[in-house]
Amino acid sequence: MIRKIIQIDTDKCNGCGACANACHEGAIAMVNGKAKLMRDDYCDGFGDCLPHCPTGAITFVEREAAAYSEQLLKQALAINPTGIDPNFFYGDFLLEQGDKAQAKIYLDKALAAPARPGREVADEGRKTEIRERLAKL
């Protein structure tokens, strides 16, 4: 599936690890002293890592990336049934599968999710994406 995801320029990476520490999804790890995107399906495309990179090694790209795992999405919903991210990602997955009615239910839940302290910018960006998806329905 084509989606927004981070890209790391290893030539610019100084190996400080700030991006890996800032990545709430666990998509980035340090490998041989450099930041590396370990799993496409963990990257939420919001770049909490981006402002923490002192060298500008992280950018956004739109590219073919691993699709989200339905099993992992359902596990995330079981852990955080009212959360913005689990509901958004599952709704987005359902939309990609062509199940518009169920996608709308989860996207509406995501839009109504409680705010996350310290993640206001990411939440606003996510809500913009949610509204874009809902407009397609």
Short mmCIF file of N, CA and C in Angstrom, two decimals:
data_model
loop_
_atom_site.label_atom_id
_atom_site.label_comp_id
_atom_site.label_asym_id
_atom_site.label_seq_id
_atom_site.Cartn_x
_atom_site.Cartn_y
_atom_site.Cartn_z
N MET A 1 0.83 -1.17 0.00
CA MET A 1 0.00 0.00 0.00
C MET A 1 0.88 1.24 0.00
N ILE A 2 0.47 2.28 -0.69
CA ILE A 2 1.21 3.55 -0.72
C ILE A 2 0.77 4.37 0.49
N ARG A 3 1.76 4.81 1.29
CA ARG A 3 1.44 5.64 2.44
C ARG A 3 2.65 6.46 2.85
N LYS A 4 2.39 7.44 3.71
CA LYS A 4 3.46 8.30 4.22
C LYS A 4 4.24 7.53 5.27
N ILE A 5 5.56 7.61 5.15
CA ILE A 5 6.44 6.88 6.05
C ILE A 5 7.77 7.64 6.13
N ILE A 6 8.52 7.40 7.19
CA ILE A 6 9.80 8.10 7.29
C ILE A 6 10.86 7.42 6.43
N GLN A 7 11.87 8.21 6.12
CA GLN A 7 13.05 7.71 5.42
C GLN A 7 14.26 8.26 6.17
N ILE A 8 15.26 7.44 6.39
CA ILE A 8 16.44 7.85 7.15
C ILE A 8 17.65 7.86 6.23
N ASP A 9 18.31 9.00 6.14
CA ASP A 9 19.53 9.14 5.35
C ASP A 9 20.70 8.76 6.26
N THR A 10 21.24 7.57 6.07
CA THR A 10 22.29 7.08 6.97
C THR A 10 23.58 7.90 6.85
N ASP A 11 23.77 8.58 5.73
CA ASP A 11 24.96 9.43 5.61
C ASP A 11 24.86 10.64 6.54
N LYS A 12 23.64 11.12 6.78
CA LYS A 12 23.44 12.27 7.67
C LYS A 12 23.30 11.84 9.14
N CYS A 13 22.94 10.60 9.39
CA CYS A 13 22.71 10.12 10.75
C CYS A 13 24.02 10.12 11.54
N ASN A 14 23.98 10.76 12.73
CA ASN A 14 25.17 10.79 13.58
C ASN A 14 25.13 9.72 14.67
N GLY A 15 24.07 8.91 14.69
CA GLY A 15 24.00 7.81 15.63
C GLY A 15 23.63 8.19 17.05
N CYS A 16 23.04 9.36 17.25
CA CYS A 16 22.74 9.81 18.61
C CYS A 16 21.60 9.02 19.26
N GLY A 17 20.70 8.44 18.45
CA GLY A 17 19.61 7.64 18.99
C GLY A 17 18.39 8.41 19.44
N ALA A 18 18.40 9.73 19.29
CA ALA A 18 17.27 10.55 19.74
C ALA A 18 15.98 10.17 19.02
N CYS A 19 16.09 9.83 17.75
CA CYS A 19 14.90 9.45 16.98
C CYS A 19 14.30 8.15 17.49
N ALA A 20 15.14 7.18 17.79
CA ALA A 20 14.67 5.89 18.29
C ALA A 20 13.98 6.06 19.63
N ASN A 21 14.53 6.92 20.47
CA ASN A 21 13.91 7.19 21.77
C ASN A 21 12.57 7.92 21.62
N ALA A 22 12.45 8.76 20.60
CA ALA A 22 11.23 9.53 20.40
C ALA A 22 10.13 8.75 19.69
N CYS A 23 10.49 7.65 19.04
CA CYS A 23 9.51 6.88 18.27
C CYS A 23 8.64 6.07 19.21
N HIS A 24 7.40 6.50 19.37
CA HIS A 24 6.47 5.83 20.28
C HIS A 24 6.04 4.47 19.75
N GLU A 25 6.19 4.24 18.46
CA GLU A 25 5.72 3.00 17.85
C GLU A 25 6.77 1.91 17.84
N GLY A 26 8.03 2.26 18.14
CA GLY A 26 9.09 1.26 18.12
C GLY A 26 9.53 0.86 16.73
N ALA A 27 9.33 1.76 15.77
CA ALA A 27 9.68 1.45 14.38
C ALA A 27 11.16 1.65 14.09
N ILE A 28 11.83 2.46 14.91
CA ILE A 28 13.24 2.80 14.67
C ILE A 28 14.12 2.13 15.72
N ALA A 29 15.23 1.60 15.29
CA ALA A 29 16.23 1.04 16.20
C ALA A 29 17.60 1.49 15.73
N MET A 30 18.56 1.38 16.63
CA MET A 30 19.93 1.70 16.28
C MET A 30 20.63 0.40 15.87
N VAL A 31 21.19 0.42 14.67
CA VAL A 31 21.87 -0.75 14.13
C VAL A 31 23.24 -0.30 13.64
N ASN A 32 24.27 -0.90 14.20
CA ASN A 32 25.65 -0.54 13.84
C ASN A 32 25.89 0.96 13.93
N GLY A 33 25.35 1.57 14.98
CA GLY A 33 25.58 2.99 15.23
C GLY A 33 24.77 3.95 14.37
N LYS A 34 23.78 3.44 13.65
CA LYS A 34 22.94 4.29 12.80
C LYS A 34 21.47 3.97 13.04
N ALA A 35 20.62 4.98 12.87
CA ALA A 35 19.18 4.77 12.99
C ALA A 35 18.69 3.98 11.78
N LYS A 36 17.77 3.06 12.03
CA LYS A 36 17.22 2.26 10.94
C LYS A 36 15.74 2.04 11.18
N LEU A 37 14.94 2.22 10.12
CA LEU A 37 13.52 1.89 10.18
C LEU A 37 13.42 0.38 10.12
N MET A 38 12.97 -0.21 11.23
CA MET A 38 12.97 -1.67 11.34
C MET A 38 11.72 -2.29 10.74
N ARG A 39 10.58 -1.62 10.90
CA ARG A 39 9.32 -2.20 10.44
C ARG A 39 8.43 -1.11 9.86
N ASP A 40 8.15 -1.21 8.57
CA ASP A 40 7.23 -0.28 7.92
C ASP A 40 5.88 -0.26 8.62
N ASP A 41 5.42 -1.44 9.03
CA ASP A 41 4.08 -1.54 9.59
C ASP A 41 3.97 -0.94 10.99
N TYR A 42 5.09 -0.57 11.61
CA TYR A 42 5.05 0.10 12.91
C TYR A 42 5.07 1.62 12.76
N CYS A 43 5.58 2.11 11.65
CA CYS A 43 5.70 3.56 11.44
C CYS A 43 4.34 4.17 11.15
N ASP A 44 3.94 5.13 12.00
CA ASP A 44 2.62 5.73 11.82
C ASP A 44 2.65 6.92 10.88
N GLY A 45 3.81 7.33 10.41
CA GLY A 45 3.90 8.40 9.44
C GLY A 45 3.72 9.79 10.02
N PHE A 46 3.75 9.92 11.35
CA PHE A 46 3.62 11.24 11.95
C PHE A 46 4.93 11.84 12.37
N GLY A 47 5.96 11.06 12.40
CA GLY A 47 7.29 11.60 12.60
C GLY A 47 7.54 12.24 13.94
N ASP A 48 7.10 11.60 15.03
CA ASP A 48 7.50 12.11 16.35
C ASP A 48 9.02 12.14 16.44
N CYS A 49 9.67 11.31 15.63
CA CYS A 49 11.13 11.25 15.59
C CYS A 49 11.74 12.47 14.92
N LEU A 50 11.03 13.04 13.97
CA LEU A 50 11.58 14.09 13.11
C LEU A 50 12.19 15.28 13.85
N PRO A 51 11.47 15.90 14.80
CA PRO A 51 12.06 17.07 15.45
C PRO A 51 13.22 16.74 16.39
N HIS A 52 13.40 15.47 16.70
CA HIS A 52 14.47 15.08 17.61
C HIS A 52 15.79 14.82 16.89
N CYS A 53 15.75 14.74 15.57
CA CYS A 53 16.96 14.46 14.80
C CYS A 53 17.75 15.76 14.61
N PRO A 54 18.96 15.83 15.19
CA PRO A 54 19.73 17.07 15.10
C PRO A 54 20.40 17.30 13.75
N THR A 55 20.42 16.28 12.89
CA THR A 55 21.14 16.41 11.62
C THR A 55 20.22 16.47 10.40
N GLY A 56 18.91 16.35 10.60
CA GLY A 56 17.99 16.37 9.47
C GLY A 56 18.03 15.10 8.63
N ALA A 57 18.41 13.99 9.26
CA ALA A 57 18.54 12.73 8.53
C ALA A 57 17.20 12.07 8.23
N ILE A 58 16.13 12.53 8.89
CA ILE A 58 14.82 11.90 8.73
C ILE A 58 13.90 12.80 7.93
N THR A 59 13.30 12.24 6.90
CA THR A 59 12.33 12.96 6.07
C THR A 59 11.12 12.05 5.86
N PHE A 60 10.06 12.65 5.33
CA PHE A 60 8.88 11.87 4.97
C PHE A 60 8.91 11.56 3.48
N VAL A 61 8.43 10.39 3.14
CA VAL A 61 8.23 10.02 1.75
C VAL A 61 6.89 9.30 1.66
N GLU A 62 6.31 9.30 0.48
CA GLU A 62 5.15 8.45 0.22
C GLU A 62 5.64 7.34 -0.69
N ARG A 63 5.48 6.12 -0.20
CA ARG A 63 5.98 4.98 -0.97
C ARG A 63 5.20 3.73 -0.61
N GLU A 64 5.47 2.70 -1.38
CA GLU A 64 4.91 1.39 -1.07
C GLU A 64 5.51 0.96 0.26
N ALA A 65 4.66 0.58 1.18
CA ALA A 65 5.13 0.15 2.50
C ALA A 65 4.30 -1.05 2.93
N ALA A 66 4.84 -1.79 3.84
CA ALA A 66 4.15 -2.98 4.33
C ALA A 66 2.75 -2.61 4.84
N ALA A 67 1.80 -3.42 4.47
CA ALA A 67 0.44 -3.21 4.95
C ALA A 67 0.39 -3.55 6.44
N TYR A 68 -0.59 -2.98 7.08
CA TYR A 68 -0.77 -3.26 8.50
C TYR A 68 -1.30 -4.67 8.69
N SER A 69 -0.87 -5.32 9.75
CA SER A 69 -1.33 -6.67 10.08
C SER A 69 -2.68 -6.58 10.80
N GLU A 70 -3.71 -7.23 10.26
CA GLU A 70 -5.02 -7.19 10.90
C GLU A 70 -4.95 -7.75 12.32
N GLN A 71 -4.19 -8.80 12.51
CA GLN A 71 -4.07 -9.40 13.84
C GLN A 71 -3.47 -8.40 14.83
N LEU A 72 -2.40 -7.71 14.43
CA LEU A 72 -1.77 -6.73 15.32
C LEU A 72 -2.69 -5.54 15.56
N LEU A 73 -3.44 -5.14 14.54
CA LEU A 73 -4.38 -4.04 14.71
C LEU A 73 -5.45 -4.40 15.74
N LYS A 74 -5.95 -5.61 15.67
CA LYS A 74 -6.96 -6.06 16.63
C LYS A 74 -6.38 -6.16 18.04
N GLN A 75 -5.13 -6.57 18.14
CA GLN A 75 -4.48 -6.61 19.45
C GLN A 75 -4.36 -5.20 20.03
N ALA A 76 -4.00 -4.25 19.20
CA ALA A 76 -3.88 -2.86 19.65
C ALA A 76 -5.23 -2.34 20.12
N LEU A 77 -6.29 -2.69 19.41
CA LEU A 77 -7.64 -2.28 19.82
C LEU A 77 -8.03 -2.91 21.15
N ALA A 78 -7.63 -4.14 21.37
CA ALA A 78 -7.95 -4.80 22.63
C ALA A 78 -7.24 -4.11 23.80
N ILE A 79 -6.04 -3.63 23.56
CA ILE A 79 -5.26 -2.95 24.59
C ILE A 79 -5.79 -1.53 24.84
N ASN A 80 -6.15 -0.84 23.77
CA ASN A 80 -6.57 0.56 23.87
C ASN A 80 -7.80 0.80 22.98
N PRO A 81 -8.97 0.32 23.41
CA PRO A 81 -10.15 0.37 22.55
C PRO A 81 -10.68 1.77 22.23
N THR A 82 -10.30 2.78 23.00
CA THR A 82 -10.77 4.13 22.71
C THR A 82 -9.68 5.02 22.14
N GLY A 83 -8.49 4.46 21.89
CA GLY A 83 -7.35 5.25 21.43
C GLY A 83 -7.47 5.72 19.99
N ILE A 84 -6.90 6.87 19.73
CA ILE A 84 -6.96 7.44 18.39
C ILE A 84 -6.21 6.58 17.38
N ASP A 85 -5.00 6.13 17.73
CA ASP A 85 -4.20 5.37 16.76
C ASP A 85 -4.78 4.00 16.45
N PRO A 86 -5.13 3.18 17.45
CA PRO A 86 -5.66 1.86 17.09
C PRO A 86 -6.93 1.94 16.26
N ASN A 87 -7.80 2.89 16.59
CA ASN A 87 -9.04 3.03 15.82
C ASN A 87 -8.78 3.59 14.43
N PHE A 88 -7.85 4.54 14.32
CA PHE A 88 -7.52 5.07 12.99
C PHE A 88 -6.92 3.99 12.10
N PHE A 89 -5.91 3.29 12.62
CA PHE A 89 -5.23 2.31 11.78
C PHE A 89 -6.15 1.15 11.39
N TYR A 90 -7.02 0.74 12.31
CA TYR A 90 -7.94 -0.33 11.95
C TYR A 90 -8.97 0.18 10.94
N GLY A 91 -9.46 1.39 11.14
CA GLY A 91 -10.39 1.98 10.18
C GLY A 91 -9.76 2.14 8.81
N ASP A 92 -8.51 2.57 8.79
CA ASP A 92 -7.79 2.73 7.53
C ASP A 92 -7.59 1.38 6.85
N PHE A 93 -7.26 0.37 7.63
CA PHE A 93 -7.12 -0.99 7.11
C PHE A 93 -8.44 -1.46 6.49
N LEU A 94 -9.55 -1.25 7.20
CA LEU A 94 -10.86 -1.67 6.68
C LEU A 94 -11.21 -0.92 5.41
N LEU A 95 -10.86 0.36 5.36
CA LEU A 95 -11.11 1.15 4.15
C LEU A 95 -10.33 0.58 2.97
N GLU A 96 -9.07 0.23 3.21
CA GLU A 96 -8.25 -0.39 2.16
C GLU A 96 -8.84 -1.72 1.70
N GLN A 97 -9.50 -2.43 2.61
CA GLN A 97 -10.13 -3.71 2.29
C GLN A 97 -11.49 -3.54 1.61
N GLY A 98 -11.97 -2.30 1.53
CA GLY A 98 -13.25 -2.02 0.87
C GLY A 98 -14.46 -2.09 1.79
N ASP A 99 -14.25 -2.25 3.09
CA ASP A 99 -15.36 -2.32 4.05
C ASP A 99 -15.64 -0.93 4.61
N LYS A 100 -16.31 -0.11 3.82
CA LYS A 100 -16.53 1.29 4.17
C LYS A 100 -17.39 1.47 5.41
N ALA A 101 -18.41 0.63 5.58
CA ALA A 101 -19.30 0.78 6.73
C ALA A 101 -18.56 0.56 8.05
N GLN A 102 -17.77 -0.51 8.11
CA GLN A 102 -16.99 -0.77 9.33
C GLN A 102 -15.87 0.25 9.49
N ALA A 103 -15.26 0.67 8.39
CA ALA A 103 -14.20 1.67 8.46
C ALA A 103 -14.73 2.95 9.09
N LYS A 104 -15.92 3.36 8.72
CA LYS A 104 -16.52 4.58 9.27
C LYS A 104 -16.69 4.48 10.78
N ILE A 105 -17.10 3.33 11.27
CA ILE A 105 -17.28 3.14 12.72
C ILE A 105 -15.96 3.40 13.46
N TYR A 106 -14.88 2.81 12.97
CA TYR A 106 -13.60 2.96 13.65
C TYR A 106 -12.98 4.34 13.45
N LEU A 107 -13.18 4.92 12.27
CA LEU A 107 -12.68 6.28 12.05
C LEU A 107 -13.43 7.29 12.93
N ASP A 108 -14.74 7.10 13.09
CA ASP A 108 -15.50 7.97 14.00
C ASP A 108 -15.02 7.82 15.44
N LYS A 109 -14.71 6.58 15.85
CA LYS A 109 -14.18 6.36 17.21
C LYS A 109 -12.83 7.06 17.36
N ALA A 110 -12.01 6.98 16.33
CA ALA A 110 -10.71 7.63 16.39
C ALA A 110 -10.85 9.14 16.52
N LEU A 111 -11.79 9.71 15.78
CA LEU A 111 -12.00 11.15 15.83
C LEU A 111 -12.48 11.59 17.21
N ALA A 112 -13.21 10.74 17.91
CA ALA A 112 -13.74 11.05 19.24
C ALA A 112 -12.80 10.64 20.37
N ALA A 113 -11.64 10.12 20.04
CA ALA A 113 -10.71 9.61 21.06
C ALA A 113 -10.23 10.72 21.99
N PRO A 114 -9.97 10.36 23.24
CA PRO A 114 -9.46 11.36 24.18
C PRO A 114 -8.06 11.85 23.78
N ALA A 115 -7.78 13.08 24.14
CA ALA A 115 -6.47 13.67 23.84
C ALA A 115 -5.37 12.94 24.61
N ARG A 116 -4.19 12.91 24.01
CA ARG A 116 -3.03 12.28 24.65
C ARG A 116 -2.07 13.38 25.09
N PRO A 117 -1.84 13.51 26.38
CA PRO A 117 -0.91 14.55 26.86
C PRO A 117 0.46 14.40 26.22
N GLY A 118 0.97 15.52 25.74
CA GLY A 118 2.28 15.53 25.11
C GLY A 118 2.28 15.12 23.65
N ARG A 119 1.12 14.73 23.12
CA ARG A 119 1.04 14.28 21.73
C ARG A 119 0.03 15.12 20.95
N GLU A 120 -0.17 16.37 21.39
CA GLU A 120 -1.18 17.22 20.78
C GLU A 120 -0.95 17.44 19.29
N VAL A 121 0.29 17.67 18.89
CA VAL A 121 0.59 17.91 17.48
C VAL A 121 0.30 16.65 16.67
N ALA A 122 0.74 15.51 17.16
CA ALA A 122 0.48 14.25 16.46
C ALA A 122 -1.03 13.98 16.38
N ASP A 123 -1.75 14.26 17.47
CA ASP A 123 -3.20 14.04 17.47
C ASP A 123 -3.91 14.92 16.44
N GLU A 124 -3.49 16.17 16.35
CA GLU A 124 -4.11 17.06 15.35
C GLU A 124 -3.83 16.57 13.93
N GLY A 125 -2.60 16.13 13.70
CA GLY A 125 -2.27 15.59 12.39
C GLY A 125 -3.08 14.33 12.09
N ARG A 126 -3.24 13.49 13.10
CA ARG A 126 -4.02 12.27 12.91
C ARG A 126 -5.48 12.62 12.61
N LYS A 127 -6.03 13.62 13.33
CA LYS A 127 -7.43 14.01 13.10
C LYS A 127 -7.62 14.54 11.68
N THR A 128 -6.61 15.21 11.15
CA THR A 128 -6.69 15.67 9.76
C THR A 128 -6.77 14.46 8.83
N GLU A 129 -5.94 13.46 9.09
CA GLU A 129 -5.99 12.24 8.27
C GLU A 129 -7.34 11.53 8.41
N ILE A 130 -7.88 11.49 9.61
CA ILE A 130 -9.18 10.84 9.84
C ILE A 130 -10.26 11.54 9.02
N ARG A 131 -10.27 12.86 9.08
CA ARG A 131 -11.28 13.62 8.32
C ARG A 131 -11.13 13.38 6.82
N GLU A 132 -9.89 13.26 6.35
CA GLU A 132 -9.66 12.96 4.92
C GLU A 132 -10.23 11.60 4.56
N ARG A 133 -10.01 10.62 5.43
CA ARG A 133 -10.56 9.28 5.16
C ARG A 133 -12.09 9.30 5.19
N LEU A 134 -12.66 9.98 6.18
CA LEU A 134 -14.12 10.04 6.27
C LEU A 134 -14.73 10.74 5.07
N ALA A 135 -14.02 11.71 4.51
CA ALA A 135 -14.53 12.41 3.33
C ALA A 135 -14.60 11.49 2.12
N LYS A 136 -13.81 10.43 2.10
CA LYS A 136 -13.84 9.45 1.01
C LYS A 136 -15.06 8.56 1.09
N LEU A 137 -15.67 8.51 2.25
CA LEU A 137 -16.84 7.63 2.43
C LEU A 137 -18.06 8.36 1.97
#
